Short mmCIF file of C-alpha atoms in Angstrom, two decimals:
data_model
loop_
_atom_site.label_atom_id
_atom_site.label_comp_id
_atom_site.label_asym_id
_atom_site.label_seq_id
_atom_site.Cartn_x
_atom_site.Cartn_y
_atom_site.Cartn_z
CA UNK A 1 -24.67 35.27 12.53
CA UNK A 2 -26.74 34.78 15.92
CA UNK A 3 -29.82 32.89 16.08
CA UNK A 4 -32.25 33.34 18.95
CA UNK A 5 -35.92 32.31 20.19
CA UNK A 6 -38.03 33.55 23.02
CA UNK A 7 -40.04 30.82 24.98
CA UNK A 8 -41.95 31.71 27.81
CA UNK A 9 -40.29 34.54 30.04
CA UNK A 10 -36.79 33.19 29.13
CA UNK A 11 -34.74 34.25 25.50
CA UNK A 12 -32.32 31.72 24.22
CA UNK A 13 -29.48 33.24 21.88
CA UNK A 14 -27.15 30.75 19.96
CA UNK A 15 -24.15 32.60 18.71
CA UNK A 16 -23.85 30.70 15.44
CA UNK A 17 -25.17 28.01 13.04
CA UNK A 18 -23.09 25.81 14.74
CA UNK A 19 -24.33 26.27 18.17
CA UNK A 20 -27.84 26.22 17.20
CA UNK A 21 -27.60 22.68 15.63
CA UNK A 22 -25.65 21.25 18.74
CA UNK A 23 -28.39 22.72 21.17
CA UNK A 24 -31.03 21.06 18.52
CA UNK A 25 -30.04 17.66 19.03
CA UNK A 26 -31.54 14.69 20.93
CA UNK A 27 -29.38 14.44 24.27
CA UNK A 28 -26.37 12.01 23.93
CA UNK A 29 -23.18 11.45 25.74
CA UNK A 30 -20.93 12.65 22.97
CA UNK A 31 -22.65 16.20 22.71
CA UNK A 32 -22.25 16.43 26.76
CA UNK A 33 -18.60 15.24 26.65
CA UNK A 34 -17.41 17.84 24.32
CA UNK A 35 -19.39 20.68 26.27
CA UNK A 36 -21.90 21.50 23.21
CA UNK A 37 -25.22 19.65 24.43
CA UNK A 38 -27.86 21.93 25.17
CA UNK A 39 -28.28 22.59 29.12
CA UNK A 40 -31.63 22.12 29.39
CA UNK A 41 -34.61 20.47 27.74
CA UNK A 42 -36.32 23.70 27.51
CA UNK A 43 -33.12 25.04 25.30
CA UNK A 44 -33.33 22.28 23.27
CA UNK A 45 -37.09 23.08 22.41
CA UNK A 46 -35.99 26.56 21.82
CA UNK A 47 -33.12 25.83 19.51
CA UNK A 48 -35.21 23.56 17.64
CA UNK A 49 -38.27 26.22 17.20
CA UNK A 50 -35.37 28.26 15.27
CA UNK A 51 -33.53 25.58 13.50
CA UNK A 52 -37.98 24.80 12.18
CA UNK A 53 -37.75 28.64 10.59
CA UNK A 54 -33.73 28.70 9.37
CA UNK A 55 -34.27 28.95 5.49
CA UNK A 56 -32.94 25.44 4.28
CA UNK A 57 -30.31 27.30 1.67
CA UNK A 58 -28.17 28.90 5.25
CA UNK A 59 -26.48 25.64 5.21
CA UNK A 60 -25.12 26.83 1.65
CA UNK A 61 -23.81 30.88 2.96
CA UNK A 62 -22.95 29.54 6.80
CA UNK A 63 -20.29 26.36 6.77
CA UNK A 64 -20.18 24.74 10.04
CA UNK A 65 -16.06 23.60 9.71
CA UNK A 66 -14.77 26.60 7.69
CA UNK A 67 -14.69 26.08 3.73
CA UNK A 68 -10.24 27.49 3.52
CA UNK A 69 -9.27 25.16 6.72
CA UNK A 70 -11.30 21.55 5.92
CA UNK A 71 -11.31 19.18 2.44
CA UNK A 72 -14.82 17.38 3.56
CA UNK A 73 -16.40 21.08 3.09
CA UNK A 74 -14.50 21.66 0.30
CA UNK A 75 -15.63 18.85 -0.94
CA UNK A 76 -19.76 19.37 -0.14
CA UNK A 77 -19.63 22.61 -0.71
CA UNK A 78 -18.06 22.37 -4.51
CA UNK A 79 -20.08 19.46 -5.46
CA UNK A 80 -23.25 20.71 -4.86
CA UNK A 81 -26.00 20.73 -7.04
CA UNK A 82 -27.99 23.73 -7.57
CA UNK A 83 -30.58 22.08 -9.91
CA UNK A 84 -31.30 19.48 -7.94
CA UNK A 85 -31.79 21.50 -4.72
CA UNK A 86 -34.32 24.15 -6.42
CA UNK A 87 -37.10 21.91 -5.98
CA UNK A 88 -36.91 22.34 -1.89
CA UNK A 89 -34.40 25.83 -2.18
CA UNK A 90 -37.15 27.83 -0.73
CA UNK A 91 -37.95 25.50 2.36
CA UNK A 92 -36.99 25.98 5.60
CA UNK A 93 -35.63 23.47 7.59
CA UNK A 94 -39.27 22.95 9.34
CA UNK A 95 -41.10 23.29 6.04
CA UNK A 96 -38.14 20.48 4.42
CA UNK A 97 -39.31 18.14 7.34
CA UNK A 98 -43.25 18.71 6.04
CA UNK A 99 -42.23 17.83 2.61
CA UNK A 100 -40.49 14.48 3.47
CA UNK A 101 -43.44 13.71 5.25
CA UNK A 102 -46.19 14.86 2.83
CA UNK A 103 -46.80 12.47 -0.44
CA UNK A 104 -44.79 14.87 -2.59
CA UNK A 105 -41.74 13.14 -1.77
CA UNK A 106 -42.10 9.88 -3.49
CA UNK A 107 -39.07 7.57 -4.29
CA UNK A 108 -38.76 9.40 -7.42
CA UNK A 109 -38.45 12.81 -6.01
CA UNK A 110 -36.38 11.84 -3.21
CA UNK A 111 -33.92 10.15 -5.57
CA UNK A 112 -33.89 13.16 -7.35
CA UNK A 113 -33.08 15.60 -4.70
CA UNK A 114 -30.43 13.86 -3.18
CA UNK A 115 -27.02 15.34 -5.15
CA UNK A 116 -28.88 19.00 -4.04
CA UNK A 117 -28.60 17.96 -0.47
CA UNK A 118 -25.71 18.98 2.28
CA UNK A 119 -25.24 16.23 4.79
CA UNK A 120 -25.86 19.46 6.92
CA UNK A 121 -29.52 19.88 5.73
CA UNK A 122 -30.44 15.85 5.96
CA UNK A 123 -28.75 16.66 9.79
CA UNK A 124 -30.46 19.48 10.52
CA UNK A 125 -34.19 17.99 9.14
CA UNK A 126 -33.39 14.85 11.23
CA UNK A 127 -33.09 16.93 15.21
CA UNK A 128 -37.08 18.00 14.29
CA UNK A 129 -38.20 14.20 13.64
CA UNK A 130 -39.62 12.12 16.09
CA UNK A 131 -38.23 7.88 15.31
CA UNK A 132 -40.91 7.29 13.39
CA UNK A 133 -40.79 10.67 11.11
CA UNK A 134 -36.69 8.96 10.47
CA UNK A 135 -38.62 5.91 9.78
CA UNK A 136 -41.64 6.77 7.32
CA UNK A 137 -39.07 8.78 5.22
CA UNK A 138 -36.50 6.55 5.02
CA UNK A 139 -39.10 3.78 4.09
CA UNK A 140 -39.66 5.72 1.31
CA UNK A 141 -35.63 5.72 -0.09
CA UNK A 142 -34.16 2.90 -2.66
CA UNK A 143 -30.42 3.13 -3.12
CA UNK A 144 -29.60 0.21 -5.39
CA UNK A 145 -26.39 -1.13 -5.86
CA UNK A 146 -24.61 -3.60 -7.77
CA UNK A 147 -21.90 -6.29 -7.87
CA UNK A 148 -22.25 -9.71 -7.64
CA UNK A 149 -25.52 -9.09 -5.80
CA UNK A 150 -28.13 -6.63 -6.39
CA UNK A 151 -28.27 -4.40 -2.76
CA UNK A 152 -31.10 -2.27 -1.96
CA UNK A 153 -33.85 -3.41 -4.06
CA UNK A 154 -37.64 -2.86 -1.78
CA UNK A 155 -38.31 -6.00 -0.13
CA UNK A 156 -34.81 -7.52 0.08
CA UNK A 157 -32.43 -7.02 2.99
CA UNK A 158 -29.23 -8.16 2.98
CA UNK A 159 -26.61 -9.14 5.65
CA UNK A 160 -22.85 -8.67 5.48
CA UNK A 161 -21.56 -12.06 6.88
CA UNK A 162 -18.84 -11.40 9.54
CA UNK A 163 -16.45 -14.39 10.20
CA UNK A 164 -13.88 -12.40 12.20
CA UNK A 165 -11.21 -14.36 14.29
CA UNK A 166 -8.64 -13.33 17.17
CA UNK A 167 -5.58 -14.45 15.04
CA UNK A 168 -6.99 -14.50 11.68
CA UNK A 169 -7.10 -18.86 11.82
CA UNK A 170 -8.30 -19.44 8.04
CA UNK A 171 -10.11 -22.54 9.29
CA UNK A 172 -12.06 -20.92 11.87
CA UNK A 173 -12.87 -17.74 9.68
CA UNK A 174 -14.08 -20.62 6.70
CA UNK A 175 -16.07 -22.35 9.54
CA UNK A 176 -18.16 -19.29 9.91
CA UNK A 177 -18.32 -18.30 6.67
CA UNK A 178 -19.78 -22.43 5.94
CA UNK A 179 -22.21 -21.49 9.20
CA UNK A 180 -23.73 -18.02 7.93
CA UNK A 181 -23.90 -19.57 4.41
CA UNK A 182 -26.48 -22.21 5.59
CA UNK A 183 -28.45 -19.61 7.14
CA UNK A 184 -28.92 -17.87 4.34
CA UNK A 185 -26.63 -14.82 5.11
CA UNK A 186 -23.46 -13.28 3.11
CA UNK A 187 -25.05 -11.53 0.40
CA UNK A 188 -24.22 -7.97 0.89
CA UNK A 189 -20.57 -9.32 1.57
CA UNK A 190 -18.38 -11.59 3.14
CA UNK A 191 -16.04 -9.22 5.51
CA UNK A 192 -13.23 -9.84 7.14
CA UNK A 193 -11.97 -7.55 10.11
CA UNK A 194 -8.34 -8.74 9.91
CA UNK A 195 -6.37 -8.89 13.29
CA UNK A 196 -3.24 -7.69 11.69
CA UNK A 197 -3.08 -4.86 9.01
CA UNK A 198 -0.62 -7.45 7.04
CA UNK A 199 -1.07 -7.14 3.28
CA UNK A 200 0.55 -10.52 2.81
CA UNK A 201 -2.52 -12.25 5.24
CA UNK A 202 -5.17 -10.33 3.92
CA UNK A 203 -3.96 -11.80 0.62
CA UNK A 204 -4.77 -14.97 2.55
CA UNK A 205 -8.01 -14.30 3.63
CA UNK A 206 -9.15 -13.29 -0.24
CA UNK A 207 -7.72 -16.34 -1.96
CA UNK A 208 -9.16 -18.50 0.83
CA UNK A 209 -12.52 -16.94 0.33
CA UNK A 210 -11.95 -16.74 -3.69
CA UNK A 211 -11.92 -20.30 -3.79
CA UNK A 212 -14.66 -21.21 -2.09
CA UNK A 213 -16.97 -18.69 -4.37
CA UNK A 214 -15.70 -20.14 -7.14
CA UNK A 215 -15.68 -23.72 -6.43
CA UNK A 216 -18.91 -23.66 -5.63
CA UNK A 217 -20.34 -20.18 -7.82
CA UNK A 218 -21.82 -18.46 -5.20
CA UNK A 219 -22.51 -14.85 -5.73
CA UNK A 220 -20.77 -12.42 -3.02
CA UNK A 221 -18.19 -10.48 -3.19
CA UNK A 222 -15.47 -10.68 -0.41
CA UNK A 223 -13.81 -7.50 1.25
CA UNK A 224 -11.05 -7.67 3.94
CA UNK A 225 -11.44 -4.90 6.10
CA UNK A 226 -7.87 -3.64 6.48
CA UNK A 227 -6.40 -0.22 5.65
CA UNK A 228 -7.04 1.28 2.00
CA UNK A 229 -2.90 1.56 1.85
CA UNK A 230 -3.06 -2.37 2.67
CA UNK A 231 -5.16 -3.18 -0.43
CA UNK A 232 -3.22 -1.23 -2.55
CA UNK A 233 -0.90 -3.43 -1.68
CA UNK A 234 -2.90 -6.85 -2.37
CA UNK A 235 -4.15 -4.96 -5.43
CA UNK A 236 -0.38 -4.35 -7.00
CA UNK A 237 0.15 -7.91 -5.58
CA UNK A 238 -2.68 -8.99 -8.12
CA UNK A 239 -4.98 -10.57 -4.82
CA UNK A 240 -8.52 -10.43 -6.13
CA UNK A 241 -9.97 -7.73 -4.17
CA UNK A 242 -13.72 -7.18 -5.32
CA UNK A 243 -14.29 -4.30 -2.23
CA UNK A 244 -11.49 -1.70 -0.89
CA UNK A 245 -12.66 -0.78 2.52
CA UNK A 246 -11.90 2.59 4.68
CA UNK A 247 -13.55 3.78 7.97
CA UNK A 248 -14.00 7.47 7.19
CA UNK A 249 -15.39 10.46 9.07
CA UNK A 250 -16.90 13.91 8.61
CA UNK A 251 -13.50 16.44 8.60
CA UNK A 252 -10.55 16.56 6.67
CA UNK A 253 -8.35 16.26 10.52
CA UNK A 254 -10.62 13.28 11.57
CA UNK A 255 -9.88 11.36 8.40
CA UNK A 256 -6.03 12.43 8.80
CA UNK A 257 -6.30 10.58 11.99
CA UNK A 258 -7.83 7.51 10.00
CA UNK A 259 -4.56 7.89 7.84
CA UNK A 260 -6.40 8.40 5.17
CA UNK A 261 -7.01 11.85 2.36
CA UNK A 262 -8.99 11.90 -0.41
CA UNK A 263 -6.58 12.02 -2.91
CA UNK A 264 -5.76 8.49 -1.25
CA UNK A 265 -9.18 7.21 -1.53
CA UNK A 266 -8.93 8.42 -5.49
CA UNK A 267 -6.25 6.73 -5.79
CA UNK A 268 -7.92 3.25 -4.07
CA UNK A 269 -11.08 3.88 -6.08
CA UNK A 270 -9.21 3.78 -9.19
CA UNK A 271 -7.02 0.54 -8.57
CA UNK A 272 -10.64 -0.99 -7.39
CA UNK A 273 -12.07 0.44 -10.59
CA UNK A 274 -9.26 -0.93 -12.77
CA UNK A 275 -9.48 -4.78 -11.54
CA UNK A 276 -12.91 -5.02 -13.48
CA UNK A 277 -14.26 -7.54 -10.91
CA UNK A 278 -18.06 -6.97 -10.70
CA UNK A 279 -19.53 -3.05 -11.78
CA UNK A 280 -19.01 0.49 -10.76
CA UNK A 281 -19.48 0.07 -6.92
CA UNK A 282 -16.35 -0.90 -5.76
CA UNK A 283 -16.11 0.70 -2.44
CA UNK A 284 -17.16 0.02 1.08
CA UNK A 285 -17.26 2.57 3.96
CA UNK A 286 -18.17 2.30 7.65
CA UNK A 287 -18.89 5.29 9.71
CA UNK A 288 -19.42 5.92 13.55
CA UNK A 289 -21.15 8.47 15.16
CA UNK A 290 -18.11 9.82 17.61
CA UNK A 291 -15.44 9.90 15.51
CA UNK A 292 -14.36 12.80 14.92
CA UNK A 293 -14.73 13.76 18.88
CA UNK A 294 -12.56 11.16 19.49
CA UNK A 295 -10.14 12.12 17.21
CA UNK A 296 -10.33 16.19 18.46
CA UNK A 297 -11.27 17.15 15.26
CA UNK A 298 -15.30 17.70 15.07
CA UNK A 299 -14.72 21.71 15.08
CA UNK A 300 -17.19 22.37 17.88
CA UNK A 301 -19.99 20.36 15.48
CA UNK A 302 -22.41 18.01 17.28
CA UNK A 303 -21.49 14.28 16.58
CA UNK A 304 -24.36 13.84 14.65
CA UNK A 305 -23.69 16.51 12.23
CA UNK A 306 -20.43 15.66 12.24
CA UNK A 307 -21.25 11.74 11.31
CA UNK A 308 -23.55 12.83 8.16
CA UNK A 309 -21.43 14.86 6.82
CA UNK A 310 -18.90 11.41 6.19
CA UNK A 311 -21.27 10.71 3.85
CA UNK A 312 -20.63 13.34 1.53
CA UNK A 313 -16.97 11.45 1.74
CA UNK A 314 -18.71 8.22 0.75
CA UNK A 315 -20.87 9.58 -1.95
CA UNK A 316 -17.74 10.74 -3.44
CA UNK A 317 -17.11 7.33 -4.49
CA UNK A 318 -20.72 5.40 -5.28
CA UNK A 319 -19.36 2.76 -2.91
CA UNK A 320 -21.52 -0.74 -2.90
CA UNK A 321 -21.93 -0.74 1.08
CA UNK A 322 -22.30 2.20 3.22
CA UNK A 323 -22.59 1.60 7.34
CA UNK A 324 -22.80 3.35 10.63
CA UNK A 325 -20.95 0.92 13.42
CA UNK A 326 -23.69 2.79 15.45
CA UNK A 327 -23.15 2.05 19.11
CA UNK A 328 -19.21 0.53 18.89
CA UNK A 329 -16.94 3.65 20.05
CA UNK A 330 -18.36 3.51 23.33
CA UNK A 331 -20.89 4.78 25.93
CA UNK A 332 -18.50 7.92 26.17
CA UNK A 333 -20.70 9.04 22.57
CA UNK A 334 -23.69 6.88 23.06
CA UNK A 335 -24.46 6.35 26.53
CA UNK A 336 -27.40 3.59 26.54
CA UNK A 337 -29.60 1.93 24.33
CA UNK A 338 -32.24 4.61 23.89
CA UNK A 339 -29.05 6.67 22.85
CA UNK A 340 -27.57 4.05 20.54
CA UNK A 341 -31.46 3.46 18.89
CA UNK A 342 -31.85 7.03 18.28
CA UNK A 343 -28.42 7.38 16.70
CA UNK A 344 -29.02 4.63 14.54
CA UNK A 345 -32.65 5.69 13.15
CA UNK A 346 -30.70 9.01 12.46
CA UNK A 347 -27.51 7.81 11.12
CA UNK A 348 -30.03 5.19 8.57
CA UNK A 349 -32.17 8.31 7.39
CA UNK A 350 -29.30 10.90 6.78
CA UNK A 351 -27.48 8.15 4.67
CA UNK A 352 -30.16 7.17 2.72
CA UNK A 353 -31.51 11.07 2.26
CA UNK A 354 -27.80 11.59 0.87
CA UNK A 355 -28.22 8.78 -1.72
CA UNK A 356 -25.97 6.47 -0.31
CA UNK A 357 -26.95 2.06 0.40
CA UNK A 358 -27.30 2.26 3.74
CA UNK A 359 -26.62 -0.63 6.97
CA UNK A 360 -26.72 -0.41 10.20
CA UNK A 361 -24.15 -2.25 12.34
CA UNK A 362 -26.65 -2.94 15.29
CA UNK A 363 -24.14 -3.22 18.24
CA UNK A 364 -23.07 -2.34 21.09
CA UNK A 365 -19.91 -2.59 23.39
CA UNK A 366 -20.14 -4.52 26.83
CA UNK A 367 -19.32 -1.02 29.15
CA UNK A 368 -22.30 0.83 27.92
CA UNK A 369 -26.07 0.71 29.24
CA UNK A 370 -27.63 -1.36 26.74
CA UNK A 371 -28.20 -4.90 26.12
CA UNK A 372 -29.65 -7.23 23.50
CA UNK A 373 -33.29 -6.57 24.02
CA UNK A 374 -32.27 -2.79 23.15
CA UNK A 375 -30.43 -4.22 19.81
CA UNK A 376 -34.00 -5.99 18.85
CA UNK A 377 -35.27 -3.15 19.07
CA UNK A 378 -33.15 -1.12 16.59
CA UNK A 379 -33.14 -4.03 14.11
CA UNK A 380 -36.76 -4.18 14.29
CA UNK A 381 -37.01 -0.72 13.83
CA UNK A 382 -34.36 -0.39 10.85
CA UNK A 383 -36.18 -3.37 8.98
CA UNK A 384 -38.97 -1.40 8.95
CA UNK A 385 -36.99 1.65 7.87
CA UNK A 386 -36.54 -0.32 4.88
CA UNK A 387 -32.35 -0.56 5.97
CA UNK A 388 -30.17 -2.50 2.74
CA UNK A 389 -28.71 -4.27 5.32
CA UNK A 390 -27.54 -5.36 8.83
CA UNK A 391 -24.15 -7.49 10.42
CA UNK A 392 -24.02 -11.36 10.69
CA UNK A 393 -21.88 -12.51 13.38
CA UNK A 394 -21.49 -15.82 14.68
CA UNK A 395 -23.37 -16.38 17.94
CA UNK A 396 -24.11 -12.30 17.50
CA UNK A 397 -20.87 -11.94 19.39
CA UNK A 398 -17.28 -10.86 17.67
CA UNK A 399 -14.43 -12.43 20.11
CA UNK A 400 -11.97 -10.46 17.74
CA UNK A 401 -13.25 -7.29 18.06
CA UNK A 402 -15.02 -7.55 21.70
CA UNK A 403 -18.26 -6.36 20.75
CA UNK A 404 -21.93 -7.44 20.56
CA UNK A 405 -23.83 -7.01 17.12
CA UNK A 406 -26.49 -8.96 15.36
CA UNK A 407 -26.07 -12.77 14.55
CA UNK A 408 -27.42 -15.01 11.61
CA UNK A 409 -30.48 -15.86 13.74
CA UNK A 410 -31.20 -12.26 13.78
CA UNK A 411 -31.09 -11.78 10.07
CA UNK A 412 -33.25 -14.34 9.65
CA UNK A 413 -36.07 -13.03 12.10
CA UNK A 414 -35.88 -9.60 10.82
CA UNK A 415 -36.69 -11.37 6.97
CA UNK A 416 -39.23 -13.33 8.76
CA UNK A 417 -41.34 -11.02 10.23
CA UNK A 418 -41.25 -8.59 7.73
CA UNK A 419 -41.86 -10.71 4.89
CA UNK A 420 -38.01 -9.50 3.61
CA UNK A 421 -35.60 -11.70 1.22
CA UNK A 422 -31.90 -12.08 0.51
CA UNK A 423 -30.45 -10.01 -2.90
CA UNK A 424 -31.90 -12.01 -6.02
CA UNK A 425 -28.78 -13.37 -7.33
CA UNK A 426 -28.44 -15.33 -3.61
CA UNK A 427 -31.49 -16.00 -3.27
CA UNK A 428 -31.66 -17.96 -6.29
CA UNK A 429 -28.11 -19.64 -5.08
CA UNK A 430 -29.80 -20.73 -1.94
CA UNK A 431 -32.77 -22.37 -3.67
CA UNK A 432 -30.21 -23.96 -5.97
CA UNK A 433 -28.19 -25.85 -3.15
CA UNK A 434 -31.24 -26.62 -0.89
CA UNK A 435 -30.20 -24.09 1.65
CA UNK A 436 -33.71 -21.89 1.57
CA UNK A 437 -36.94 -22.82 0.15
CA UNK A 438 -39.64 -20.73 -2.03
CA UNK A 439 -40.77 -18.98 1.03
CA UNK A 440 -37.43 -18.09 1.48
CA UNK A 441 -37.40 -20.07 4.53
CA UNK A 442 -34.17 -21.48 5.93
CA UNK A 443 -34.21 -25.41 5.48
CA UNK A 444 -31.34 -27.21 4.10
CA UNK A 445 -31.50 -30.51 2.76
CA UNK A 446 -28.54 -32.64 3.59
CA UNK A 447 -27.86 -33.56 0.06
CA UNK A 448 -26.99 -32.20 -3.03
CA UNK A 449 -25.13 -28.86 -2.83
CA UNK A 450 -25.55 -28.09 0.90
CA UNK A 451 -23.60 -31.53 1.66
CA UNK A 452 -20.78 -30.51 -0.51
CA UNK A 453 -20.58 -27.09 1.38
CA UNK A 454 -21.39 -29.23 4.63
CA UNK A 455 -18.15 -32.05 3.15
CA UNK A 456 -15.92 -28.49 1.92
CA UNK A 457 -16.23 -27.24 5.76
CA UNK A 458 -14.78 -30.49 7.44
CA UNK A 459 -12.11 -30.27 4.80
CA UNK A 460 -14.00 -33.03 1.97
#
């Protein structure tokens, strides 16, 4: 079905659902690269103007990556639910965008509409919102999850603490663990990017960091970020793995290319699920927007599209930590900072729309046209968004994986200024070993618990 819209003298036709979301979007390099980025500002406006009066319930009749040929639509399209989408089933797409806005669509409601939504709908509402529409709605959103820490609660914001290391030294990766500790950060997770997909070192890594959580009872939960086919190995090896970890994207070819298929991640999910370690949310997924370009597998869809609809993959499995590495595969997808901020905002709202505890990695590689004052910007912007949580990276700067992202200083300006606080459980571990005081200020006292951490580091 073709979609068209006169403006001015000139008529704009967009030959399918498909084309009239890629012309929709905000420009980015991705969208240019793979020749489906509007050619003009004035199409953009145009495609936009019709996406505003496309009856929200099209993105149920139209598929974007056809239903016989892909498992993600499969997947979207057979889980949907009807009841839960009658409440906004007679919207448009512009009059969906009104109700977000309007005070109908408290918490409550939101919460409640999300299993009715297609990541296509939250991605098609998103190309009509200015940053701050992505903002005040996503403000509004709660997604709370559980495991050793309470995630998501209003007010909190948590930080996954990142202690990667070029060749996976277990002293270095403890000494950064010891230095995010003692500024207050780890409580979303401690995750490791190993440098090797070895199932006997990321073994390692987990008993290393198993003994220091229970030596001295702190409450996180530790994930090594290696392939899901790796942990099943640790798992059958009996390695206490509280998370199981997979970067996933929006298309059944794009995941293929991950090495991954959801009858794998059922099978994960269940091995997770059978350990018993800490709950229900035993899962942790990181996204990207670009990934399934990169792969040759986005079906003609705009990146952005493309990237929501991986969260219908990670809803699948109620995982404890969702995130979008937002600005990591390259300038090639997100040319610049305004590029990587805007990408963010959206990638924040359309996970959070979907149901799903959202982060933000806040990063960006050292090729693309961005810098640090553009990555203050987008955490500032996120903690207002009322994001579950951000990275915590020694120095802000991972020498494993040769990016920039967000340090433990940066964590502990966004809780600042905003009045935010760590998950309840470590909170109340911080106060305990002198680490943070009432006002959830950083200020450890050199005694007591935070000199046995301090005496544990330099191997006492």
């Amino acid at each position: 079905m073709s979609y068209a819209c006169t403006l001015g003298a000139t008529r704009y036709r967009f030959d399918d659902l498909k084309m009239l979301m890629a012309r929709a979007s905000p420009p980015r390099a991705g969208d240019r690269l793979a020749g489906v980025a509007a050619a003009s500002a004035e199409e953009t406006v145009a495609a936009r103007l019709a996406l505003a009066d496309l009856p929200l319930a099209r993105f149920l009749d139209e598929a974007l990556v056809p239903y016989e040929a892909d498992a993600v639509t499969r997947l979207i399209l057979d889980t949907h639910d009807a009841g839960a989408f009658a409440p906004v089933g007679s919207l448009t797409v512009g009059g969906f965008r009104d109700f977000l806005l309007s005070d109908a669509a408290t918490k409550e409601a939101l919460a409640a509409l999300a299993p009715g939504l297609t990541p296509e709908m939250a991605a098609a509402v998103s190309k009509l919102m200015r940053n701050q529409d992505l903002i005040a709605v996503a403000r509004k959103i709660s997604v709370v999850t559980r495991f050793r820490t309470t995630i998501g609660l209003p007010g909190r914001l948590s930080v996954r603490l990142q202690p990667n290391h070029p060749s996976d030294d277990l002293a270095g990766i403890g000494a950064a663990i010891l230095d995010g500790l003692m500024y207050g950060c780890g409580d979303a997770c401690i995750g490791v990017n190993p440098a090797t997909d070895s199932a006997a070192q990321a073994l390692r890594i987990l008993q290393t960091i198993e003994e220091l959580r229970l030596r001295f009872e702190i409450p996180v939960q530790s994930c090594v970020l290696a392939h899901v086919t790796t942990m099943l190995q640790v798992m059958a090896r009996g390695g206490p793995v509280d998370l199981v970890f997979q970067s996933i994207a929006g298309s059944e070819a794009a995941n293929r290319s991950f090495g991954v298929t959801l009858a794998l991640l059922d099978e994960a999910h269940a091995a997770a699920m059978s350990l018993d370690r800490g709950g229900a949310n035993v899962m942790y997924f990181e996204t990207g927007q670009g990934a399934a370009l990169s792969a040759g597998a986005h079906h003609g869809v705009d990146q952005q599209t493309m990237e929501a609809r991986a969260y219908a993959v990670a809803r699948r499995y109620r995982p404890l930590l969702v995130n979008s590495v937002v600005g990591f595969i390259g300038p090639e997808y997100l040319y610049d900072g305004k590029e990587i901020i805007r990408a963010g905002l959206e990638d924040h709202f359309c996970g959070k729309l979907l149901g799903l505890p959202m982060g933000i990695d806040v990063c960006y590689t050292n090729h693309a046209e961005a810098d640090q004052d553009d990555m203050d910007n987008l955490l500032t912007l996120l903690g207002v968004a009322g994001c579950t949580y951000v990275m915590g990276v020694p120095g802000a700067d991972d020498i494993m994986l040769g990016y920039q992202s967000t340090s433990f200083h940066d964590a502990l300006y966004l809780r600042a200024v905003l009045g935010l606080k760590p998950a309840p459980e470590f909170e109340a571990w911080l106060w305990k070993f002198g680490i943070m005081d009432q006002e959830a200020r950083v200020r450890p006292k050199l005694d007591g618990g935070a000199a046995k951490l301090l005496a544990a580091g330099g191997g006492g």
